[in-house]
Every structure is written in C-alpha cells, then in structure tokens.
CSV table of C-alpha atoms and ligand atoms in Angstrom, one decimal:
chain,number,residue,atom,x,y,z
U,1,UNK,CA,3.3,-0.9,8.4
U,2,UNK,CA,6.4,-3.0,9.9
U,3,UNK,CA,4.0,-5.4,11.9
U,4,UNK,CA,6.9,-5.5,14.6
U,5,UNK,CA,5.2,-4.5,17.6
U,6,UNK,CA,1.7,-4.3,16.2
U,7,UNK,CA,-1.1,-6.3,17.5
U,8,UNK,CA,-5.1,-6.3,16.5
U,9,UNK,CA,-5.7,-4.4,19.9
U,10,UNK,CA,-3.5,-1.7,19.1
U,11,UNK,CA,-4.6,-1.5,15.6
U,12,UNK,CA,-8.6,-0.7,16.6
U,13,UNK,CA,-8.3,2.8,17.0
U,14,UNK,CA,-7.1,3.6,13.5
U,15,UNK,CA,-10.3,2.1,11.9
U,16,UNK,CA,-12.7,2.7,15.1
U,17,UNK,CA,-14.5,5.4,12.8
U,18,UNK,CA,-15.4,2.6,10.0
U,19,UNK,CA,-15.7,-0.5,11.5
U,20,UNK,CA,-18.0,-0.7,14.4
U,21,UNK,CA,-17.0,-1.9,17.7
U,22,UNK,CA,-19.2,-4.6,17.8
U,23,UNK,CA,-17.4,-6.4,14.5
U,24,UNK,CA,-14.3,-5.7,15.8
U,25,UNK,CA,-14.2,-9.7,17.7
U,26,UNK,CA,-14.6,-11.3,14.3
U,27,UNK,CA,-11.6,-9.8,13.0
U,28,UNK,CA,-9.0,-9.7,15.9
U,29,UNK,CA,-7.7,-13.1,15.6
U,30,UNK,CA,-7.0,-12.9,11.7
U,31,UNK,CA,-5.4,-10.3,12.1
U,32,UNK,CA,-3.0,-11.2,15.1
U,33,UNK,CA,-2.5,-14.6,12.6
U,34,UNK,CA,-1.3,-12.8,9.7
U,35,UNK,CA,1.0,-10.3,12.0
U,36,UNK,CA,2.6,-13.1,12.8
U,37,UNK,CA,2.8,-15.1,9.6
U,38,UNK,CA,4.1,-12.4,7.9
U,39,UNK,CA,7.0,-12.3,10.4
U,40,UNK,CA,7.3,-16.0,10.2
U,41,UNK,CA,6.9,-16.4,6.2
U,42,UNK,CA,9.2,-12.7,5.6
U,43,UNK,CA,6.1,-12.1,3.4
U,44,UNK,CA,4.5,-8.4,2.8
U,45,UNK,CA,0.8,-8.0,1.8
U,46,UNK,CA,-0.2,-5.6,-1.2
U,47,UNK,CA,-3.6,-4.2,-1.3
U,48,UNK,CA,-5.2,-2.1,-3.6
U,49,UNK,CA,-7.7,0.9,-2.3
U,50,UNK,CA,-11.0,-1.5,-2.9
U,51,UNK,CA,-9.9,-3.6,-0.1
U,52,UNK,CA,-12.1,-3.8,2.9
U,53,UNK,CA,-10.7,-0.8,5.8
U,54,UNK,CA,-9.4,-4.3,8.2
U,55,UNK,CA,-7.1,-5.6,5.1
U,56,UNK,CA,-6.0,-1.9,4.0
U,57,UNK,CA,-5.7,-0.2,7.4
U,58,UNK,CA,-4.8,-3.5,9.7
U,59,UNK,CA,-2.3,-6.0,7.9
U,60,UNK,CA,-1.6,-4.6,4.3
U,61,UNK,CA,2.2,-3.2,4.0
U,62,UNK,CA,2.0,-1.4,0.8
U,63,UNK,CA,-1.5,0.1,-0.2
U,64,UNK,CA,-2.3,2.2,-3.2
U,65,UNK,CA,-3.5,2.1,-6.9
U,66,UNK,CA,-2.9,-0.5,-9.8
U,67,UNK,CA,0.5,1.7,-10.9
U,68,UNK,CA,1.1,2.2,-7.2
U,69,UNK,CA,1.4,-1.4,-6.7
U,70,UNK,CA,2.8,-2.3,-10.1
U,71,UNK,CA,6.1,0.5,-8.9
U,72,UNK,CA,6.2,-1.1,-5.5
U,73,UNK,CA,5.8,-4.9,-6.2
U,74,UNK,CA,9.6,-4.4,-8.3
U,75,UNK,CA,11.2,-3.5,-5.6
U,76,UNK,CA,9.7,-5.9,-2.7
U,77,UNK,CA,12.6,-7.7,-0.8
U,78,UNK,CA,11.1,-9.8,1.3
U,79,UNK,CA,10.1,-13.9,-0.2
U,80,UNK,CA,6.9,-13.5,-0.7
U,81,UNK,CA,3.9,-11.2,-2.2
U,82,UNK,CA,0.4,-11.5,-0.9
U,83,UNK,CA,-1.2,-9.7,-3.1
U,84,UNK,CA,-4.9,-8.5,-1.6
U,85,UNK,CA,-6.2,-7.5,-4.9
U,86,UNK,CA,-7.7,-9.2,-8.2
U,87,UNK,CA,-5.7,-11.7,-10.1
U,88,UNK,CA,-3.9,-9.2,-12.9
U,89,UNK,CA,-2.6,-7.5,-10.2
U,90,UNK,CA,-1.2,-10.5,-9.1
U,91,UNK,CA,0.4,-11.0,-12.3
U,92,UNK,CA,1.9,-8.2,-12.6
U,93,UNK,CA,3.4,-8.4,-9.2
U,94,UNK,CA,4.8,-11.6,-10.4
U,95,UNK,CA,6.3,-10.2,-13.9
U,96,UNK,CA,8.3,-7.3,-12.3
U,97,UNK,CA,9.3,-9.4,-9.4
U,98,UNK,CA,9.8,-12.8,-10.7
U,99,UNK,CA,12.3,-14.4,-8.0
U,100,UNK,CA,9.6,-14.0,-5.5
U,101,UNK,CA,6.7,-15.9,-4.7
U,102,UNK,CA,3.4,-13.9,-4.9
U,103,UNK,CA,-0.1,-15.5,-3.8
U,104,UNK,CA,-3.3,-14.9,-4.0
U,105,UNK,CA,-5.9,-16.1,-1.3
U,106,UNK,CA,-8.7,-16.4,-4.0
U,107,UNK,CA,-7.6,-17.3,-7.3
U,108,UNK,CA,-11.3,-16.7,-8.4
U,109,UNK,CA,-10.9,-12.7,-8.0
U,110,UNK,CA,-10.8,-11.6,-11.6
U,111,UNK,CA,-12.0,-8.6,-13.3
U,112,UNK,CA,-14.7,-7.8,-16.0
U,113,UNK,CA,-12.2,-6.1,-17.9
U,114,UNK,CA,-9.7,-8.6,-18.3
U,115,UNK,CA,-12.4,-10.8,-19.3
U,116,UNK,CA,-13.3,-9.0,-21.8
U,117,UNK,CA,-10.1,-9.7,-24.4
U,118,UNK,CA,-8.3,-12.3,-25.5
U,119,UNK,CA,-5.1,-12.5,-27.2
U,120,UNK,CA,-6.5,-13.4,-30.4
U,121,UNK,CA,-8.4,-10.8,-30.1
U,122,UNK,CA,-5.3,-8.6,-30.2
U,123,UNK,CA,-4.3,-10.5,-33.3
U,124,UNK,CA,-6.9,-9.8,-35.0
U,125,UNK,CA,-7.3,-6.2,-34.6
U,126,UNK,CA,-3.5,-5.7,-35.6
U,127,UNK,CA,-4.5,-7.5,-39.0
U,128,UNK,CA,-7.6,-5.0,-39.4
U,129,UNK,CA,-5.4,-1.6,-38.0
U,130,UNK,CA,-1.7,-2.4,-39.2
U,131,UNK,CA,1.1,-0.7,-37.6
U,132,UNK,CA,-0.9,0.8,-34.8
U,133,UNK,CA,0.2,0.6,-31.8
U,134,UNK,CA,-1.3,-1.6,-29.0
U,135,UNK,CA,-1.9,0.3,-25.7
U,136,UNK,CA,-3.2,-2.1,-23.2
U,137,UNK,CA,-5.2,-1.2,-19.7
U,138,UNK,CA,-2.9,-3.5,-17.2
U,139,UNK,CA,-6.4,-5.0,-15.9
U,140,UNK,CA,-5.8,-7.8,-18.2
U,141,UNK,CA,-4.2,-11.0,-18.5
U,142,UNK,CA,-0.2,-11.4,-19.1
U,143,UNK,CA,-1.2,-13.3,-21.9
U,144,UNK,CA,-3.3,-10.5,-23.6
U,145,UNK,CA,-0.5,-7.8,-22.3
U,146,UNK,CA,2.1,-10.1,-24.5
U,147,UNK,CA,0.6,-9.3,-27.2
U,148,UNK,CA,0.6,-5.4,-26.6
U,149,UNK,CA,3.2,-2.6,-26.7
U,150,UNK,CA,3.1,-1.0,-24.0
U,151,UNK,CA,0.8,-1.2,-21.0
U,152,UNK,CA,-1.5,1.5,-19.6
U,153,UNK,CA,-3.5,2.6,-16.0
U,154,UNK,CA,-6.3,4.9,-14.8
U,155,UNK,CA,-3.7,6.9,-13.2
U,156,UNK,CA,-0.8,7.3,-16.5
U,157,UNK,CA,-3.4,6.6,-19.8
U,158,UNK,CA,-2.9,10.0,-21.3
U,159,UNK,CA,1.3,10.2,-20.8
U,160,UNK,CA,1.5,6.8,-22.2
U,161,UNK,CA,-0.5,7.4,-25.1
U,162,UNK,CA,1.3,10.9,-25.7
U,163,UNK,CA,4.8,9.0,-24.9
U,164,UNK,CA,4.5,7.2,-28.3
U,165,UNK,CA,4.2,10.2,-31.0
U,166,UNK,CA,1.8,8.8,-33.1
U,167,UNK,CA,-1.6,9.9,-34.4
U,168,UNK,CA,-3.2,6.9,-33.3
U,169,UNK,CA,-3.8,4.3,-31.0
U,170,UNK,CA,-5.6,1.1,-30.1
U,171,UNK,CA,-6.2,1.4,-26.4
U,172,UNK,CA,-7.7,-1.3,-25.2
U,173,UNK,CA,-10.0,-3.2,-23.7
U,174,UNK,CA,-11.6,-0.4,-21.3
U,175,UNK,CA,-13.8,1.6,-23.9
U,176,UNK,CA,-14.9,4.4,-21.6
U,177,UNK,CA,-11.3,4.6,-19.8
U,178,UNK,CA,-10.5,5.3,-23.8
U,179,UNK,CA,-13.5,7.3,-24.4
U,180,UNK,CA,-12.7,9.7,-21.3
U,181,UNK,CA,-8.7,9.8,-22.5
U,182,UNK,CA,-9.5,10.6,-25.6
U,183,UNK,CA,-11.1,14.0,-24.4
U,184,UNK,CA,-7.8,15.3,-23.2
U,185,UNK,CA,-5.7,14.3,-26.4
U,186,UNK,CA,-5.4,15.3,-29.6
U,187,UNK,CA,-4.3,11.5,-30.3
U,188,UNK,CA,-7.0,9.3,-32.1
U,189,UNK,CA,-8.1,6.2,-29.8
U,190,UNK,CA,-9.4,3.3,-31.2
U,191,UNK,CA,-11.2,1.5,-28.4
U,192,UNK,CA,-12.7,-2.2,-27.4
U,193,UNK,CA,-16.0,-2.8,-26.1
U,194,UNK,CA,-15.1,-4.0,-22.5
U,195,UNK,CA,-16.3,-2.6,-19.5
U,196,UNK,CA,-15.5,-2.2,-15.7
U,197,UNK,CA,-19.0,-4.4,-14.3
U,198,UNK,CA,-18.8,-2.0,-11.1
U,199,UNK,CA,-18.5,1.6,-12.9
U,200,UNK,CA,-20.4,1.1,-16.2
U,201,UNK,CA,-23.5,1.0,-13.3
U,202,UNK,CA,-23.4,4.8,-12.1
U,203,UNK,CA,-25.6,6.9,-14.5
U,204,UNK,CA,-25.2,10.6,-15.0
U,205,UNK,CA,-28.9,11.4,-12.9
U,206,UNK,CA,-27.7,9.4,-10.2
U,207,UNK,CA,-24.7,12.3,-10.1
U,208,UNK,CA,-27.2,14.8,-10.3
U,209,UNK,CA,-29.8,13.2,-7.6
U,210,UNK,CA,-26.5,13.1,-5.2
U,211,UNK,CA,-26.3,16.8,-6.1
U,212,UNK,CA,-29.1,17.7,-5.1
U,213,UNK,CA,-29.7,15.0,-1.9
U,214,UNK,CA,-26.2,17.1,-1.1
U,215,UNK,CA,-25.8,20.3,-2.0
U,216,UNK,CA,-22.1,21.6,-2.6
U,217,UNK,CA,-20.7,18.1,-2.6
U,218,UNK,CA,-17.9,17.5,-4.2
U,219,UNK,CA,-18.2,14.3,-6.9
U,220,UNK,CA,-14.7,12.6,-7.7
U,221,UNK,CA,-15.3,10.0,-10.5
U,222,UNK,CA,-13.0,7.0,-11.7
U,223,UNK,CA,-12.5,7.1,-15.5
U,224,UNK,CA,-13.8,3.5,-15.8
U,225,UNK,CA,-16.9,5.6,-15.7
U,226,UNK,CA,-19.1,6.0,-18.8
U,227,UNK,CA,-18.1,9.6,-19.7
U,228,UNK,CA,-21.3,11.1,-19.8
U,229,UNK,CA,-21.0,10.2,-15.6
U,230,UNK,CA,-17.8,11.5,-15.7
U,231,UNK,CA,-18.9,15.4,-17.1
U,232,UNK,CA,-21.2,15.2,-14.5
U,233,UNK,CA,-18.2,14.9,-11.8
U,234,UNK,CA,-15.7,17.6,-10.3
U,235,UNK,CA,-12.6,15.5,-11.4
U,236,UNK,CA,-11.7,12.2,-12.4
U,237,UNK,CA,-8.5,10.0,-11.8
U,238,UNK,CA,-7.2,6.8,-10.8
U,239,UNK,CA,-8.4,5.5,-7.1
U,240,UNK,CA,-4.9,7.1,-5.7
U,241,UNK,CA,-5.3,10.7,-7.8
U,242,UNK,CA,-9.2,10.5,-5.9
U,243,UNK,CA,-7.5,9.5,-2.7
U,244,UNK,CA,-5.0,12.4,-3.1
U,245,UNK,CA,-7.4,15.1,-4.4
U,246,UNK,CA,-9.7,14.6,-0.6
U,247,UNK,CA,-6.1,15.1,0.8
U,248,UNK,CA,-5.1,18.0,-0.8
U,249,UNK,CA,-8.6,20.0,-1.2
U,250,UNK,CA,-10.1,19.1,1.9
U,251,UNK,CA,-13.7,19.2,0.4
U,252,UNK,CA,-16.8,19.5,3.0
U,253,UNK,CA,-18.4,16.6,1.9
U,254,UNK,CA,-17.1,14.3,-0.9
U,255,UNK,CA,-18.6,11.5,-3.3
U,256,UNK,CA,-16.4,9.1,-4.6
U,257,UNK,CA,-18.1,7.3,-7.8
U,258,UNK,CA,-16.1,4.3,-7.4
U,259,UNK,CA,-16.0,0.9,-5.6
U,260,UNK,CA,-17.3,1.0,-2.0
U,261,UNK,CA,-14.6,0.5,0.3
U,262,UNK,CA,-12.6,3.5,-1.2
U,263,UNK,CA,-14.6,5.7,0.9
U,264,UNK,CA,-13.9,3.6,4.3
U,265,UNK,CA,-10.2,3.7,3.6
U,266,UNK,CA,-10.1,7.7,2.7
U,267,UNK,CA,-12.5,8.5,5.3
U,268,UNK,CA,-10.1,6.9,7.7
U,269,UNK,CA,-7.4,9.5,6.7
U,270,UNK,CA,-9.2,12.6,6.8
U,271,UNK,CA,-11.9,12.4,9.5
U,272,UNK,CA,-13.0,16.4,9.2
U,273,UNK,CA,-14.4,15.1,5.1
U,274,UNK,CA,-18.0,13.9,5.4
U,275,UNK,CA,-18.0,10.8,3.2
U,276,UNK,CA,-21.8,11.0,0.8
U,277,UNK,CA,-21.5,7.1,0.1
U,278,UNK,CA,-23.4,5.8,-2.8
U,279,UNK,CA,-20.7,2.8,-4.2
U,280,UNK,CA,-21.1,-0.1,-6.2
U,281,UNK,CA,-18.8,-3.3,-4.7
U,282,UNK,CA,-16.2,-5.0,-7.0
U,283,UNK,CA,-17.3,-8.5,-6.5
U,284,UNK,CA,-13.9,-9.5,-7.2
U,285,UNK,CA,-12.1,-7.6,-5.2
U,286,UNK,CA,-14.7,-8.4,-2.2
U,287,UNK,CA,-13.6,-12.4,-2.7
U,288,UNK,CA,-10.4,-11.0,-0.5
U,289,UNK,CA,-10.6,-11.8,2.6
U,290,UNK,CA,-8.4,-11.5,6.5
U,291,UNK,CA,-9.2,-15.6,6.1
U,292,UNK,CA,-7.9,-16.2,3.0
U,293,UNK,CA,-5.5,-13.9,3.0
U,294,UNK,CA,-4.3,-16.0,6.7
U,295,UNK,CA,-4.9,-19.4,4.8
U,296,UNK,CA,-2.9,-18.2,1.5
U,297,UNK,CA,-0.1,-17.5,4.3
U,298,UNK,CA,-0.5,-21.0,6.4
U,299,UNK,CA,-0.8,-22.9,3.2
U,300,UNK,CA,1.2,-21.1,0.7
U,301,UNK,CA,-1.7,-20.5,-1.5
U,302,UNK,CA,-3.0,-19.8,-4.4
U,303,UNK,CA,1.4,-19.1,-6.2
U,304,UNK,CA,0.7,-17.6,-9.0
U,305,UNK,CA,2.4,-18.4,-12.2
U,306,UNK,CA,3.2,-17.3,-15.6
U,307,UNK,CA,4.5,-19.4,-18.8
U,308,UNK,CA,7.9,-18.1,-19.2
U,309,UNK,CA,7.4,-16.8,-22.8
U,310,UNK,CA,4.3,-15.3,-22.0
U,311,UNK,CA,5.9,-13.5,-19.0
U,312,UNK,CA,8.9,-12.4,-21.3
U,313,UNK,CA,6.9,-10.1,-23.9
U,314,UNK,CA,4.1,-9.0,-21.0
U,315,UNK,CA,7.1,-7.9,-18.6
U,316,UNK,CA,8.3,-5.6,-21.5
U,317,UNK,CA,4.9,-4.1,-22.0
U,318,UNK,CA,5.1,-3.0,-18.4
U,319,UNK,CA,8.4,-2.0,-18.2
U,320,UNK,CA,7.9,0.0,-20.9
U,321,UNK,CA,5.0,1.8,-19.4
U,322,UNK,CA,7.0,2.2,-16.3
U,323,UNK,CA,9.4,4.0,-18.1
U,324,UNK,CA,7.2,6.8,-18.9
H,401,13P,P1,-6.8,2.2,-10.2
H,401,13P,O1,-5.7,1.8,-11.1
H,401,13P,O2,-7.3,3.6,-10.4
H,401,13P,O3,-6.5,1.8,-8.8
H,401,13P,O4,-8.1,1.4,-10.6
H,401,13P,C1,-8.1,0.2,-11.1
H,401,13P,C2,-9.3,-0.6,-10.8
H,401,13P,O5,-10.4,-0.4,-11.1
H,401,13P,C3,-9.0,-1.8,-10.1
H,401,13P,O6,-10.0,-2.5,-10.2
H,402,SF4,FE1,-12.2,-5.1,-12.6
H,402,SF4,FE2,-13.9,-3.1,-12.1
H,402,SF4,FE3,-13.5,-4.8,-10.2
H,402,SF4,FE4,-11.6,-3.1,-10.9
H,402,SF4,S1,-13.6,-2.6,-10.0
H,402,SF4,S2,-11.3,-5.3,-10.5
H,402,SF4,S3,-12.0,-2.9,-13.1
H,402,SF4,S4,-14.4,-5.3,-12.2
C-alpha cells in the first residue's frame, strides 16, 4: 500500500465485510495519523497475518508470514521499520536490516515460544547431543538464535532440516512444530518442550465437533498444533501457505485452526469462502495496536536493539536459513 493518496475514508470499503460500520469512527483518525506519519517519518509498517483486519488491510505496507517478513524486512529502504508483530519478529527485522531503525509500539508483545528457551539451554543440550546440529524456530530471541545453526519457520522447517544432510537434528524450541516435521522426514528430530500458548489449546474433538457443526468444511491447521489436531485437518502450513491454500482451492467453507484475526484478513480477500470461525487470540500479537502503532511513530518508540555480538552469530543463523 503506497499511502500516497490513501485516506481512512477511502480505505472503509476494503474491510466493510469485517469490521462493522458502526466501529468504523474509532479507527478513522489512527489511521489518517499514521498515513501521514509514515509520509512524514519515510517509515513502512510490517504486519504479520495475526494482526487485527484495520492494521493489516488499512496502514500495514508489507503483510505476510514470519519468513515473509523476515525476506522483506532485508530489503526495506525506507528509515524506519514498524514492525506490527511480536517482539522476535522485530528482531529479526532489525538483524537483516541493521542500518535501519525498526520499532515496536508494545515492547511487551512476546511469544510463549520464545519464552520457552534460553541460551543456556542451548549449551547445555550441545554438551548432552555433541555435534548435532542446532535448528532453531525463529520465534525466539537473537540471543537464543546465536547460539543455533541455522534458523527455521512454519512455512520452510522440513527444507531446512533436509538442507543440512545429516541424520539428525535438534529442532527447537517448538515440540509439536518438530513433532509434525518429523512426519514428513526421514531425518531424526530431537525436540524441546515449548509450546505456541494459542495452538497447543485446539484439541482433535474440537476438529471433529466443527465437522460435524459443518459438514464438508474444509479444516486448515498451523503446525504449532499438537499433531494429533493436525491428522484431524485437511492440510497444514504456515499462516501464508493457509492464506494461499483458501486462494488457490476456493473451499465452500473453510476453518482455519489458528489465531483469530487470520480469518478476518483472508476473508477479506476471497468474499465467495464462508469463514467457520472458531480461533484462539495471540495475546501478544493483540497488544498491537492503530494507537500504539501512531504513538511508536510520534515518539519513535519502542527502537529495538541488539548487542552487537549477539546480532553477529544470530544474523548468520538467519541468513543461513534464507539461503535455503
Ligand atoms: P507463521 O510463520 O506461519 O506466520 O507463524 C508464526 C506464528 O505463529 C507467529 O506467531
Ligand atoms: Fe507466539 Fe503463538 Fe502468539 Fe505466535 S501465536 S506469537 S507462536 S504465542
């Protein structure tokens, strides 16, 4: 979205279908702030697809998936980075595109994942499984991806795994992301005990009860999901391999097991798709806001920052997953 000509007015129509009319007043003025900051400021906002429909459809630039915004945060031009997103995605933003300043309006937005590991814990499982390699979920700190080898998302796990020709890996800290790879390779995966707080809550009978509340739906599940959820879907990929799966198959009606505003911003592109919506919200992700995200622009708030050594080893385990 170039933001040139837009304004809040003009931009009701594309979300009309998700956002009532009604609400429309509360967001109009955001939005018409952060048009013009982003002018003023030559700053461009990243969101990922768990951002509320008014922040992905309305003032994001670039939208898309964890690797989606990893690919397109490298090659940002403009000074500065809001990203709209949880705090890793912020750092990672910031490795591949250290020159630039990257914000992010809550600072509190983390992720149950990346709390789940710490660098020593990385240590200490090298010590117990020497020489394996270290294959680490980017939804975790630059200090824990400094001590990997190469990083990994929802939407590349398998390829990166395969891309290192070795009978076995530590992948790590997502155990049912690992769990669900390790279904489609023959390569061994040694897995942590963290979970996603918003996936590990959808059950395999709540698949089934959608089933049969719906019949013929079509259930697309993330692979944060505990697998046993996951044999109960149609398919399962990263938020933008969903997103692109209602694009390209057109279902009737569609479940997404994932967070809940995935729905509102794929619904939005494919209005003939009835949307079943039983979601779990990211609390994290929900901490983003149009006023925060218009605050982080008035105030420059929250820069995000790295220790340079830190950054050093944790940029090279995403470019090397990049490479792949
Ligand atoms: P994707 O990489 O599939 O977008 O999902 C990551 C995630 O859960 C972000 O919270
Ligand atoms: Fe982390 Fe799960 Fe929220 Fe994604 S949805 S940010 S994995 S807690």
């Amino acid at each position: 979205m170039s933001g040139m000509t837009l304004s809040a007015a003009s931009l009701y129509d594309r979300v009309q279908r998700v956002i009532p009319a009604i609400e429309w007043p509360v967001f109009s003025d955001d939005i018409d702030a952060i048009l013009k900051l982003k002018r003023e400021r030559n700053a461009v906002i990243l969101a990922h697809n768990y951002q509320t429909p008014e922040i992905f459809h309305c003032v994001a630039d670039i939208v898309g998936d964890s690797l989606a915004l990893a690919r397109k945060a490298m090659e940002v031009e403009a000074d500065v980075i809001v990203l709209a997103g949880v705090h890793f995605m912020a750092e990672t933003a910031k490795l591949l595109n250290p020159s630039k300043t990257v914000l992010i309006p809550d600072m509190r937005a983390g992720c149950s994942l990346a709390d789940s590991i710490t660098p020593q814990d990385i240590r200490l499982l090298r010590q117990r499984y020497p020489g394996v390699p270290v294959v680490t979920y980017v939804n975790t700190s630059a200090a824990v991806k400094a001590e990997s080898d190469i990083c990994c998302t929802s939407g590349n796990a398998k390829a990166v795994v395969e891309s290192l020709g070795v009978p076995r890996v530590l992948m790590l800290p997502d155990e049912y992301l690992a769990q669900n790879i390790a279904k489609q390779t023959d390569v061994e995966i040694i897995a942590w005990k963290g979970h996603c707080e918003v996936h590990e809550r959808f059950t395999p009978e709540d698949i089934r009860e959608m089933r049969a509340a719906h019949p013929g739906v079509t259930v697309l599940a993330h692979p944060e999901c505990p697998p046993e959820v996951v044999a109960e879907a149609d398919f399962a990929g990263s938020t933008a391999a969903m997103s692109d799966y209602v694009g390209r198959e057109k279902p009737a009606s569609v479940v997404l097991v994932t967070e809940c505003s995935m729905s509102d911003n794929v619904a939005v592109e494919h209005p003939d798709v009835e949307f079943i919506r039983p979601c779990n919200l990211c609390p994290h992700m929900k901490r983003i806001t149009l006023g925060n995200i218009r605050s982080a622009l008035e105030r420059n708030e929250h820069a995000v920052t790295i220790d340079p050594t830190v950054a050093a080893r944790a940029r090279l385990a995403v470019e090397r997953m990049l490479a792949v």
